[in-house]
Amino acid sequence: MNNQHFGSCLCGSTKYTLSGDFQSFFLCHCTRCQKGTGSAHAANLFATDSSLTWLQGESNVKIYQYPNSLHRKSFCQNCGSALPTYIKNINCVVVPAGSLDSPVPISPTAKIFVSNSASWLKNTGYVPCFDGLPT
Ligand SMILES: [Zn+2]
Ligand SMILES: [Zn+2]
């Protein structure tokens, strides 16, 4: 039986549902994901044989395909949020974990391309934590 998942972008113009199950949850540290997210890594769930349906705002969804690779990113043209994208070659929908509004059902299964990790990511366990903005 397929599970139903829901998500949206930051501005709320784009909403989707995914029918299917996630097999993998990768934290990808490759340099393309660093550029694409502006952060240390992407956090993407992978659902093969699943079905992605745009409930709202499909016309806002823009897709960037990195040449000659499987690296593909969907995002909202209005707010820039990462959104799910279908990768035909592997019959898989890739879902950015942060775009989900329904609970993320699995924990990360692997960190990948760690040889490309951002140098500043090391030793972040020692930096102070705040519940909100530092006072
Ligand atoms: Zn948006
Ligand atoms: Zn990557």
PDB file of C-alpha atoms and ligand atoms in Angstrom:
ATOM      1  CA  MET A   1       0.000   0.000   0.000  1.00  0.00           C
ATOM      2  CA  ASN A   2       1.248   3.438  -0.909  1.00  0.00           C
ATOM      3  CA  ASN A   3       1.484   6.156   1.695  1.00  0.00           C
ATOM      4  CA  GLN A   4       0.384   9.688   1.000  1.00  0.00           C
ATOM      5  CA  HIS A   5       2.745  12.599   1.688  1.00  0.00           C
ATOM      6  CA  PHE A   6       2.117  16.342   1.405  1.00  0.00           C
ATOM      7  CA  GLY A   7       4.367  19.332   0.912  1.00  0.00           C
ATOM      8  CA  SER A   8       4.565  22.957  -0.157  1.00  0.00           C
ATOM      9  CA  CYS A   9       6.967  25.831  -0.803  1.00  0.00           C
ATOM     10  CA  LEU A  10       7.715  28.735   1.524  1.00  0.00           C
ATOM     11  CA  CYS A  11       5.385  31.249  -0.152  1.00  0.00           C
ATOM     12  CA  GLY A  12       2.574  28.673  -0.199  1.00  0.00           C
ATOM     13  CA  SER A  13       1.764  29.090  -3.901  1.00  0.00           C
ATOM     14  CA  THR A  14       2.878  25.559  -4.729  1.00  0.00           C
ATOM     15  CA  LYS A  15       1.490  22.431  -3.073  1.00  0.00           C
ATOM     16  CA  TYR A  16       1.975  18.766  -3.921  1.00  0.00           C
ATOM     17  CA  THR A  17       1.153  15.275  -2.827  1.00  0.00           C
ATOM     18  CA  LEU A  18       3.234  12.166  -3.296  1.00  0.00           C
ATOM     19  CA  SER A  19       1.777   8.687  -3.277  1.00  0.00           C
ATOM     20  CA  GLY A  20       4.450   6.134  -2.494  1.00  0.00           C
ATOM     21  CA  ASP A  21       7.136   5.095  -0.068  1.00  0.00           C
ATOM     22  CA  PHE A  22      10.603   6.459   0.544  1.00  0.00           C
ATOM     23  CA  GLN A  23      13.421   3.923   0.203  1.00  0.00           C
ATOM     24  CA  SER A  24      16.346   6.281   0.851  1.00  0.00           C
ATOM     25  CA  PHE A  25      17.069   9.586   2.542  1.00  0.00           C
ATOM     26  CA  PHE A  26      20.421  11.007   1.498  1.00  0.00           C
ATOM     27  CA  LEU A  27      22.295  13.974   2.893  1.00  0.00           C
ATOM     28  CA  CYS A  28      24.289  14.879  -0.213  1.00  0.00           C
ATOM     29  CA  HIS A  29      27.461  16.861   0.376  1.00  0.00           C
ATOM     30  CA  CYS A  30      28.488  17.181  -3.288  1.00  0.00           C
ATOM     31  CA  THR A  31      29.562  20.582  -4.593  1.00  0.00           C
ATOM     32  CA  ARG A  32      26.485  20.833  -6.859  1.00  0.00           C
ATOM     33  CA  CYS A  33      24.174  20.415  -3.860  1.00  0.00           C
ATOM     34  CA  GLN A  34      26.218  22.981  -1.914  1.00  0.00           C
ATOM     35  CA  LYS A  35      25.674  25.491  -4.724  1.00  0.00           C
ATOM     36  CA  GLY A  36      22.033  24.551  -5.215  1.00  0.00           C
ATOM     37  CA  THR A  37      21.085  24.792  -1.551  1.00  0.00           C
ATOM     38  CA  GLY A  38      23.551  27.488  -0.482  1.00  0.00           C
ATOM     39  CA  SER A  39      24.278  25.231   2.473  1.00  0.00           C
ATOM     40  CA  ALA A  40      26.475  22.305   3.504  1.00  0.00           C
ATOM     41  CA  HIS A  41      24.315  19.599   1.997  1.00  0.00           C
ATOM     42  CA  ALA A  42      20.996  18.712   0.413  1.00  0.00           C
ATOM     43  CA  ALA A  43      18.540  16.496   2.322  1.00  0.00           C
ATOM     44  CA  ASN A  44      16.558  14.468  -0.216  1.00  0.00           C
ATOM     45  CA  LEU A  45      14.183  11.532   0.093  1.00  0.00           C
ATOM     46  CA  PHE A  46      13.936   9.069  -2.805  1.00  0.00           C
ATOM     47  CA  ALA A  47      10.691   7.306  -3.789  1.00  0.00           C
ATOM     48  CA  THR A  48      10.784   4.867  -6.698  1.00  0.00           C
ATOM     49  CA  ASP A  49       7.527   3.874  -8.412  1.00  0.00           C
ATOM     50  CA  SER A  50       5.746   6.743  -6.703  1.00  0.00           C
ATOM     51  CA  SER A  51       3.368   9.284  -8.100  1.00  0.00           C
ATOM     52  CA  LEU A  52       3.805  13.047  -7.736  1.00  0.00           C
ATOM     53  CA  THR A  53       0.746  15.279  -8.144  1.00  0.00           C
ATOM     54  CA  TRP A  54       0.782  19.066  -8.052  1.00  0.00           C
ATOM     55  CA  LEU A  55      -2.254  20.213  -6.078  1.00  0.00           C
ATOM     56  CA  GLN A  56      -1.624  23.888  -6.695  1.00  0.00           C
ATOM     57  CA  GLY A  57       0.810  26.217  -8.478  1.00  0.00           C
ATOM     58  CA  GLU A  58       2.410  23.790 -10.964  1.00  0.00           C
ATOM     59  CA  SER A  59       2.991  26.724 -13.339  1.00  0.00           C
ATOM     60  CA  ASN A  60       5.308  28.248 -10.690  1.00  0.00           C
ATOM     61  CA  VAL A  61       7.576  25.203 -10.726  1.00  0.00           C
ATOM     62  CA  LYS A  62      10.827  25.692 -12.602  1.00  0.00           C
ATOM     63  CA  ILE A  63      13.257  22.848 -13.266  1.00  0.00           C
ATOM     64  CA  TYR A  64      17.015  23.191 -13.540  1.00  0.00           C
ATOM     65  CA  GLN A  65      18.837  20.260 -15.116  1.00  0.00           C
ATOM     66  CA  TYR A  66      22.599  20.230 -14.620  1.00  0.00           C
ATOM     67  CA  PRO A  67      24.107  19.240 -18.007  1.00  0.00           C
ATOM     68  CA  ASN A  68      25.024  15.577 -18.561  1.00  0.00           C
ATOM     69  CA  SER A  69      24.086  14.427 -15.088  1.00  0.00           C
ATOM     70  CA  LEU A  70      21.224  13.176 -12.917  1.00  0.00           C
ATOM     71  CA  HIS A  71      21.445  16.382 -10.894  1.00  0.00           C
ATOM     72  CA  ARG A  72      18.111  18.073 -11.328  1.00  0.00           C
ATOM     73  CA  LYS A  73      16.390  20.618  -9.129  1.00  0.00           C
ATOM     74  CA  SER A  74      12.800  21.840  -9.042  1.00  0.00           C
ATOM     75  CA  PHE A  75      12.019  25.066  -7.290  1.00  0.00           C
ATOM     76  CA  CYS A  76       9.276  27.646  -6.883  1.00  0.00           C
ATOM     77  CA  GLN A  77       9.844  30.594  -9.226  1.00  0.00           C
ATOM     78  CA  ASN A  78       8.283  32.913  -6.679  1.00  0.00           C
ATOM     79  CA  CYS A  79      10.158  32.041  -3.461  1.00  0.00           C
ATOM     80  CA  GLY A  80      13.011  29.788  -4.623  1.00  0.00           C
ATOM     81  CA  SER A  81      12.086  26.886  -2.330  1.00  0.00           C
ATOM     82  CA  ALA A  82      13.265  23.435  -3.356  1.00  0.00           C
ATOM     83  CA  LEU A  83      10.443  21.170  -4.569  1.00  0.00           C
ATOM     84  CA  PRO A  84      10.152  17.514  -5.657  1.00  0.00           C
ATOM     85  CA  THR A  85      11.367  16.464  -9.051  1.00  0.00           C
ATOM     86  CA  TYR A  86      10.896  13.305 -11.110  1.00  0.00           C
ATOM     87  CA  ILE A  87      14.028  11.686 -12.496  1.00  0.00           C
ATOM     88  CA  LYS A  88      12.999   9.535 -15.422  1.00  0.00           C
ATOM     89  CA  ASN A  89      16.238   7.534 -15.810  1.00  0.00           C
ATOM     90  CA  ILE A  90      15.779   5.992 -12.368  1.00  0.00           C
ATOM     91  CA  ASN A  91      11.933   6.233 -12.234  1.00  0.00           C
ATOM     92  CA  CYS A  92      12.232   8.044  -8.966  1.00  0.00           C
ATOM     93  CA  VAL A  93      10.796  11.158  -7.357  1.00  0.00           C
ATOM     94  CA  VAL A  94      13.342  13.106  -5.323  1.00  0.00           C
ATOM     95  CA  VAL A  95      11.740  15.038  -2.472  1.00  0.00           C
ATOM     96  CA  PRO A  96      13.592  17.747  -0.516  1.00  0.00           C
ATOM     97  CA  ALA A  97      12.936  16.845   3.139  1.00  0.00           C
ATOM     98  CA  GLY A  98      12.353  20.465   4.120  1.00  0.00           C
ATOM     99  CA  SER A  99       9.523  20.829   1.587  1.00  0.00           C
ATOM    100  CA  LEU A 100       7.372  18.205   3.353  1.00  0.00           C
ATOM    101  CA  ASP A 101       4.496  19.351   5.550  1.00  0.00           C
ATOM    102  CA  SER A 102       3.510  15.816   6.546  1.00  0.00           C
ATOM    103  CA  PRO A 103       5.932  14.014   8.890  1.00  0.00           C
ATOM    104  CA  VAL A 104       9.189  12.783   7.395  1.00  0.00           C
ATOM    105  CA  PRO A 105       8.684   9.032   7.883  1.00  0.00           C
ATOM    106  CA  ILE A 106      12.302   7.855   7.856  1.00  0.00           C
ATOM    107  CA  SER A 107      15.651   9.024   9.238  1.00  0.00           C
ATOM    108  CA  PRO A 108      18.575   9.781   6.941  1.00  0.00           C
ATOM    109  CA  THR A 109      19.985   6.554   5.525  1.00  0.00           C
ATOM    110  CA  ALA A 110      23.364   7.902   4.376  1.00  0.00           C
ATOM    111  CA  LYS A 111      25.614  10.911   3.985  1.00  0.00           C
ATOM    112  CA  ILE A 112      26.961  10.838   0.446  1.00  0.00           C
ATOM    113  CA  PHE A 113      29.814  12.606  -1.379  1.00  0.00           C
ATOM    114  CA  VAL A 114      31.352  13.370   2.019  1.00  0.00           C
ATOM    115  CA  SER A 115      34.750  13.713   0.337  1.00  0.00           C
ATOM    116  CA  ASN A 116      33.391  17.041  -0.990  1.00  0.00           C
ATOM    117  CA  SER A 117      32.110  18.250   2.410  1.00  0.00           C
ATOM    118  CA  ALA A 118      32.336  21.985   3.102  1.00  0.00           C
ATOM    119  CA  SER A 119      35.434  22.695   5.196  1.00  0.00           C
ATOM    120  CA  TRP A 120      33.432  24.859   7.605  1.00  0.00           C
ATOM    121  CA  LEU A 121      31.170  21.940   8.522  1.00  0.00           C
ATOM    122  CA  LYS A 122      33.877  20.358  10.677  1.00  0.00           C
ATOM    123  CA  ASN A 123      33.660  20.834  14.468  1.00  0.00           C
ATOM    124  CA  THR A 124      30.222  22.503  14.392  1.00  0.00           C
ATOM    125  CA  GLY A 125      29.332  20.323  17.416  1.00  0.00           C
ATOM    126  CA  TYR A 126      31.137  22.899  19.563  1.00  0.00           C
ATOM    127  CA  VAL A 127      29.263  26.040  18.502  1.00  0.00           C
ATOM    128  CA  PRO A 128      26.665  27.387  20.962  1.00  0.00           C
ATOM    129  CA  CYS A 129      22.965  26.652  20.380  1.00  0.00           C
ATOM    130  CA  PHE A 130      20.017  29.014  20.836  1.00  0.00           C
ATOM    131  CA  ASP A 131      16.305  28.230  20.689  1.00  0.00           C
ATOM    132  CA  GLY A 132      15.831  31.313  18.495  1.00  0.00           C
ATOM    133  CA  LEU A 133      17.970  34.312  17.526  1.00  0.00           C
ATOM    134  CA  PRO A 134      21.007  34.809  19.826  1.00  0.00           C
ATOM    135  CA  THR A 135      20.311  37.414  22.487  1.00  0.00           C
TER     136      THR A 135
HETATM  137 ZN    ZN B   1       6.904  29.504  -3.405  1.00  0.00          ZN
HETATM  138 ZN    ZN B   2      24.535  16.320  -4.348  1.00  0.00          ZN
END
